[in-house]
Short mmCIF file of C-alpha atoms in Angstrom, two decimals:
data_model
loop_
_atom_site.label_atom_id
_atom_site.label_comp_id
_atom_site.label_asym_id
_atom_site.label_seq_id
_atom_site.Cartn_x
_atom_site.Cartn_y
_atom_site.Cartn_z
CA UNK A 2 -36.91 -112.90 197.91
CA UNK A 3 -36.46 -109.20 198.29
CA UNK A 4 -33.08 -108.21 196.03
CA UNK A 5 -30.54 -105.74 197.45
CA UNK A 6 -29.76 -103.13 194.72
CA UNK A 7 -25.89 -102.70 195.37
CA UNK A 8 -23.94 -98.93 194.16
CA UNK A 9 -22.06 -99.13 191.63
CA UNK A 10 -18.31 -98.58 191.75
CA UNK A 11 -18.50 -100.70 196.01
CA UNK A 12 -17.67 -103.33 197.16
CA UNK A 13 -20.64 -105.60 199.03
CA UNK A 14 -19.49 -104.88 202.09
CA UNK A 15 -19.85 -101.31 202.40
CA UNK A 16 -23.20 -100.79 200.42
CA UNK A 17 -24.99 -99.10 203.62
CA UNK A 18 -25.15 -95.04 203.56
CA UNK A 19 -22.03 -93.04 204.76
CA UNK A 20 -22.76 -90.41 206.82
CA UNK A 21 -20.55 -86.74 206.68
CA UNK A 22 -18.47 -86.77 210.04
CA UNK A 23 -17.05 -83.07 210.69
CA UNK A 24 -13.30 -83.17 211.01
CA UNK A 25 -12.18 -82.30 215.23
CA UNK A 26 -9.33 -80.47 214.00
CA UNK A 27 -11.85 -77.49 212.67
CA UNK A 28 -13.67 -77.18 215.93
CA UNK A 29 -11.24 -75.53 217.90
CA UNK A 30 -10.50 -72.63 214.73
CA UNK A 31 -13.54 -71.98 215.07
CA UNK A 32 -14.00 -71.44 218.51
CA UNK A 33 -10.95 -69.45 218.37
CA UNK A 34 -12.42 -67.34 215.61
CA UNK A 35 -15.69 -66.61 217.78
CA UNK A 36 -13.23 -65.99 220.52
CA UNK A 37 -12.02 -63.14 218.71
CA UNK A 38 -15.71 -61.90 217.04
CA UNK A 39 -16.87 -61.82 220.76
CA UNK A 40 -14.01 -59.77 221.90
CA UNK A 41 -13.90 -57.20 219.34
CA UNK A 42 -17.76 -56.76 219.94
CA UNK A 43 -16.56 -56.46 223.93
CA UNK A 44 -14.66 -53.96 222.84
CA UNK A 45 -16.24 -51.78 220.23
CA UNK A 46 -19.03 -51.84 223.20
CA UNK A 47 -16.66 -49.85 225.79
CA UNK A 48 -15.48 -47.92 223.14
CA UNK A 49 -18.66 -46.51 222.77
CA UNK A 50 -19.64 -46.13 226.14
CA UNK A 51 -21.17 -43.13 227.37
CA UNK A 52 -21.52 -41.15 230.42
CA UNK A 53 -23.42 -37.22 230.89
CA UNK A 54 -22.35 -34.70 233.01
CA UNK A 55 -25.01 -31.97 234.19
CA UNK A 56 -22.76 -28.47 234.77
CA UNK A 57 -24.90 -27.20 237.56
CA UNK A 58 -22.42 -25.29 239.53
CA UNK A 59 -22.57 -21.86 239.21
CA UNK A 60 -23.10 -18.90 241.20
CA UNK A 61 -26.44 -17.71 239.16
CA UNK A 62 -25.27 -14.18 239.47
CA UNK A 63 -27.93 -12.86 236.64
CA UNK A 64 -30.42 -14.94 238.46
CA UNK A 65 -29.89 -12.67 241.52
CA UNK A 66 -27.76 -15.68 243.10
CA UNK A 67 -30.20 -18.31 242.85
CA UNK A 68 -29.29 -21.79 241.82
CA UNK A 69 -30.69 -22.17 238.71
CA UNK A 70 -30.73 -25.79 238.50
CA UNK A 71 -33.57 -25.70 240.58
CA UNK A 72 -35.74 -22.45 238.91
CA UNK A 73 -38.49 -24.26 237.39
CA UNK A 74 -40.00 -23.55 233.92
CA UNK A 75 -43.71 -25.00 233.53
CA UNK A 76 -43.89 -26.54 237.00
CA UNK A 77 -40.52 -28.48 236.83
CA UNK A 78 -36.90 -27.71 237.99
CA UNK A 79 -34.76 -26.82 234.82
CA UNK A 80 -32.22 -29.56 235.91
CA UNK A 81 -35.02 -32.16 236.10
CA UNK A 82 -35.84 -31.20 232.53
CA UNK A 83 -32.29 -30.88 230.90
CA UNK A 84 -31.58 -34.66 232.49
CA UNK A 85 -34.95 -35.85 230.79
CA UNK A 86 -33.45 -34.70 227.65
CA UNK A 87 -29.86 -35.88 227.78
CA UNK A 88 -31.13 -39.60 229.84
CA UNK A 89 -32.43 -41.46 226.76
CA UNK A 90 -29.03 -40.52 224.37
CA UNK A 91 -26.91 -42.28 227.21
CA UNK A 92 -27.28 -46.41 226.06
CA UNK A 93 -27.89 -46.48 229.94
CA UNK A 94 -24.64 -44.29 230.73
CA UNK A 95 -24.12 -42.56 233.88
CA UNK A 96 -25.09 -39.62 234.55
CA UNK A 97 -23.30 -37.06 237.02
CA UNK A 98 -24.12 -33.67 238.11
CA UNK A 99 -21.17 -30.94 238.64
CA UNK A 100 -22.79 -28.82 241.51
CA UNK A 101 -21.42 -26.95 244.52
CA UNK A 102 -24.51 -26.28 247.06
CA UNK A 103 -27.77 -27.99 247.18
CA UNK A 104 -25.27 -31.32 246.76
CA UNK A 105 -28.34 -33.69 248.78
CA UNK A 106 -31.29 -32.20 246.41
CA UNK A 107 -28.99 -33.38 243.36
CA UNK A 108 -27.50 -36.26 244.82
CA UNK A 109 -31.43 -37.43 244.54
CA UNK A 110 -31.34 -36.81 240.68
CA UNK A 111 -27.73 -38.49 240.14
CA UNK A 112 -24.31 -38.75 241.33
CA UNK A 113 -23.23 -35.40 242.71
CA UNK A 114 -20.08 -33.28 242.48
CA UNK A 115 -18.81 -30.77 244.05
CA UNK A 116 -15.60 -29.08 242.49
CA UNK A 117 -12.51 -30.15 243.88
CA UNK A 118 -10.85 -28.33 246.64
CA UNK A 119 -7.80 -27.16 244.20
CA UNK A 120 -9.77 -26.05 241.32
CA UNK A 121 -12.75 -24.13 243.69
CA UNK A 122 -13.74 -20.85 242.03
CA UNK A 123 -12.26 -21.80 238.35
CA UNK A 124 -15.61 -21.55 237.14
CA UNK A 125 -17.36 -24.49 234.74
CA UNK A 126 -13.98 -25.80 233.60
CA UNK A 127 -14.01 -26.88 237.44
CA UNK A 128 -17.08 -28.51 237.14
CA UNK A 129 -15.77 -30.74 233.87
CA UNK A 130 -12.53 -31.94 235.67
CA UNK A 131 -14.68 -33.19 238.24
CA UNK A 132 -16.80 -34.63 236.14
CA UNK A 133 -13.92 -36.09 234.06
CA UNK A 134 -12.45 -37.42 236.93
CA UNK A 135 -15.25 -39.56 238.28
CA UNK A 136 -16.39 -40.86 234.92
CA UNK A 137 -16.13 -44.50 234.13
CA UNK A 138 -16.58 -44.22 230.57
CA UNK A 139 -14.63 -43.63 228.02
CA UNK A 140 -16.48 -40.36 226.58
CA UNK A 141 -18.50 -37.57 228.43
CA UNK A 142 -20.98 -35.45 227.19
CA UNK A 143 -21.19 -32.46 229.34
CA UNK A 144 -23.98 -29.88 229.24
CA UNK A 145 -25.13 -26.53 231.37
CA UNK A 146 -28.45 -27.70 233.60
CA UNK A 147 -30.61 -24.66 231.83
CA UNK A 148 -30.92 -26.57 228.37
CA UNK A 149 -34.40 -28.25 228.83
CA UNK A 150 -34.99 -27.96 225.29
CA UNK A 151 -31.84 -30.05 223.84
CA UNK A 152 -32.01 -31.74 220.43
CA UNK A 153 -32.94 -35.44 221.12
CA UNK A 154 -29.87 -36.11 219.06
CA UNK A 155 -27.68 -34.36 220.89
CA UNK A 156 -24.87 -36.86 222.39
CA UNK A 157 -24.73 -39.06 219.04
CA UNK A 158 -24.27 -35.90 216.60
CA UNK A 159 -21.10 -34.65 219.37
CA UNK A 160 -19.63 -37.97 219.38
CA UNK A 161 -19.98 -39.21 215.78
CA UNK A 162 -16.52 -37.39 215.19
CA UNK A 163 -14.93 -38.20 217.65
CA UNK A 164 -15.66 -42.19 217.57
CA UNK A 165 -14.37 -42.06 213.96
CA UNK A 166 -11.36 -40.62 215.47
CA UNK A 167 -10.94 -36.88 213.90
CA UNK A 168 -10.95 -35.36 217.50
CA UNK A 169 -11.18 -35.76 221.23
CA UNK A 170 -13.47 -33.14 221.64
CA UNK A 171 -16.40 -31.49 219.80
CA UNK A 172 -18.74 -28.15 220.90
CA UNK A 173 -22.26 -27.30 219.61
CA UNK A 174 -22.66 -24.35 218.07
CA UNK A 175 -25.81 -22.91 216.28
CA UNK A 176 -26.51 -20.00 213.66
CA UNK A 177 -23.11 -19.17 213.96
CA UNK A 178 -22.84 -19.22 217.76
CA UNK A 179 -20.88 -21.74 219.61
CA UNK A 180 -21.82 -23.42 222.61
CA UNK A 181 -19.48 -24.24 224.16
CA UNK A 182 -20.71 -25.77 227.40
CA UNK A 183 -22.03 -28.31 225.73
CA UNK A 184 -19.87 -30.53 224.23
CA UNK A 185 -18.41 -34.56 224.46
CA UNK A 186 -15.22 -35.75 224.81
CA UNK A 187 -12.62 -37.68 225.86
CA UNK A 188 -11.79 -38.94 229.36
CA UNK A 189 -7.79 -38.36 228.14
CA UNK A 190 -8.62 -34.79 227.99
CA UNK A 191 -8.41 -34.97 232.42
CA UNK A 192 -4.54 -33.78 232.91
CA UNK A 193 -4.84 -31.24 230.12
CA UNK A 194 -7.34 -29.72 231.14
CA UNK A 195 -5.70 -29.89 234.83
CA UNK A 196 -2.65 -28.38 233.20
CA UNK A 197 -4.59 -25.71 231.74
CA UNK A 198 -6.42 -24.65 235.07
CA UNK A 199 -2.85 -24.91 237.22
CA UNK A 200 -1.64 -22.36 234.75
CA UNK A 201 -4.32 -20.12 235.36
CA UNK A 202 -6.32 -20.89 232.24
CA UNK A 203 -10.42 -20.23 232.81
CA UNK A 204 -12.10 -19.76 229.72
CA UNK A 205 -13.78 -22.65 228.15
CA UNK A 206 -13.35 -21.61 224.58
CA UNK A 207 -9.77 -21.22 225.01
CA UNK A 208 -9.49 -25.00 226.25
CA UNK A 209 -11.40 -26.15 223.76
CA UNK A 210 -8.99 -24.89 221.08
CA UNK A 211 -6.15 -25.63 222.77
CA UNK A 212 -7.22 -29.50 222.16
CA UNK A 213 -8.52 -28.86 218.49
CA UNK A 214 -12.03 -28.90 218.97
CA UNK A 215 -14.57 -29.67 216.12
CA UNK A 216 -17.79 -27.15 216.09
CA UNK A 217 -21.16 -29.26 215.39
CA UNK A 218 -23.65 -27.69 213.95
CA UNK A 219 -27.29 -27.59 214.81
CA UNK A 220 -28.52 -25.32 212.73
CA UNK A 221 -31.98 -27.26 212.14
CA UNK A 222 -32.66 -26.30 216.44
CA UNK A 223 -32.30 -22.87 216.61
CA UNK A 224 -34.52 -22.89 219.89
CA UNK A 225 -32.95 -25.90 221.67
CA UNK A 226 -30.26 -23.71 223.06
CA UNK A 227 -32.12 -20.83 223.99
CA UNK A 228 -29.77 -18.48 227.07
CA UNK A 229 -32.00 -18.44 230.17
CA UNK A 230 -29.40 -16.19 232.48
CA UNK A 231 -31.92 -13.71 233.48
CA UNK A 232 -35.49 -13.32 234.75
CA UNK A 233 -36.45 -12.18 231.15
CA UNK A 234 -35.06 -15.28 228.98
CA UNK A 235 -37.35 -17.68 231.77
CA UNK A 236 -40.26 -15.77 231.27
CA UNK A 237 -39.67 -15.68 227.66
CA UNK A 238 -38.74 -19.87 227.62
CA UNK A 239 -41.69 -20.30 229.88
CA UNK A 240 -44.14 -19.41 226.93
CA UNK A 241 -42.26 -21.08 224.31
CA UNK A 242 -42.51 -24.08 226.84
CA UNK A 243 -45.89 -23.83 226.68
CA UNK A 244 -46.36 -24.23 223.19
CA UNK A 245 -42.96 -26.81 222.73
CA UNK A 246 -44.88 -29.86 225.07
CA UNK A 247 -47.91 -28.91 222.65
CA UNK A 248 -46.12 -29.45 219.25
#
């Protein structure tokens, strides 16, 4: 006869195993508490959202009036190159293109924009309110379409800053020279910056103060933000080209 050891301290009639049953009550906490992971992860995500805005409409004057998105350096048009450069920092951002002629050749790289009727002739400040205006994104990083050589790190060194909240805007700048084309900020910015241009305000530096910009430094790429406004600088950038896709 097989003998059925019994455990001490119960009774015979409950000597099978017990098995752990979780209490209901908990599940819905912690669905609620998931609830609430997931939608602060939603929204860290748009926080940090990204879009890049090529500033591609000027008049080229030192280029002899020649839109100088489409000069090429080593075989390629310069704002083919400068959006290679700024594509990969985006997460998958969109990318825009402020650019007042040659709108279908663009419109072929990324969404085109022309400046908007009221703002015509205000120079690249024009091209950022447009850009502004059509981004879906929280922040923008804007930058001229003669940059081919821009730091790979570009966008996430301009917007560290500003996603820990110490400004709405920041410039680069380099060996003591600021850059101010190039820059990231906030889609709030739009109506001051439309306040600034219906009071006659132009100059980008200016704006940028006026809205307590923070200077970035890129000291360590000295060449990434070489001036190519003349027949000269391309000639001269052509050669360092050369030698750039090389290293």
């Amino acid at each position: 006869m097989l003998r059925q050891n019994r455990i001490p301290g119960r009774g015979s009639h409950d000597a099978g195993p017990r098995c752990c049953i979780a209490r209901p009550a908990a599940q819905p906490e912690i669905c609620r508490r998931r609830g609430k992971q997931s939608e602060k992860m939603k929204q860290t995500m748009e926080a940090r959202r990204v879009s890049g805005l090529i500033l591609a409409g000027g008049q080229g004057m030192r280029m002899g009036g020649q839109d100088k998105g489409w000069l090429e350096l080593v075989g390629a048009p310069l704002v083919e190159l400068t959006l290679a450069r700024l594509r990969p920092q985006l997460a998958n951002g969109e990318l825009l293109i402020s650019a007042n002629r040659n709108l279908e050749r663009y419109a072929a790289l990324a969404r085109a924009l022309p400046d908007a009727p009221e703002f015509a002739g205000c120079g690249p400040l024009a091209g950022l309110e447009a850009g502004l205006a059509a981004c879906a994104a929280p922040w923008l990083v804007a930058v001229p379409c003669d940059l081919p050589f821009l730091p790979a790190d570009l966008a996430s060194r301009l917007l560290a800053p500003l996603l820990r909240g110490e400004a709405s805007l920041s410039a680069a700048s380099c060996a003591g020279r600021q850059h101010p084309a190039c820059m990231a900020l906030s889609v709030e910015l739009l109506e001051d910056l439309r306040a600034y241009l219906r009071a006659g305000g132009r100059k980008v530096r200016e704006w940028q103060a006026r809205v307590g910009a923070l200077q970035i430094d890129f000291d360590d790429a000295p060449e990434a933000f070489r001036n190519l406004n003349t027949p000269d600088d391309l000639a001269a950038a052509e050669a360092y080209a050369s030698q750039w896709r090389q290293s």
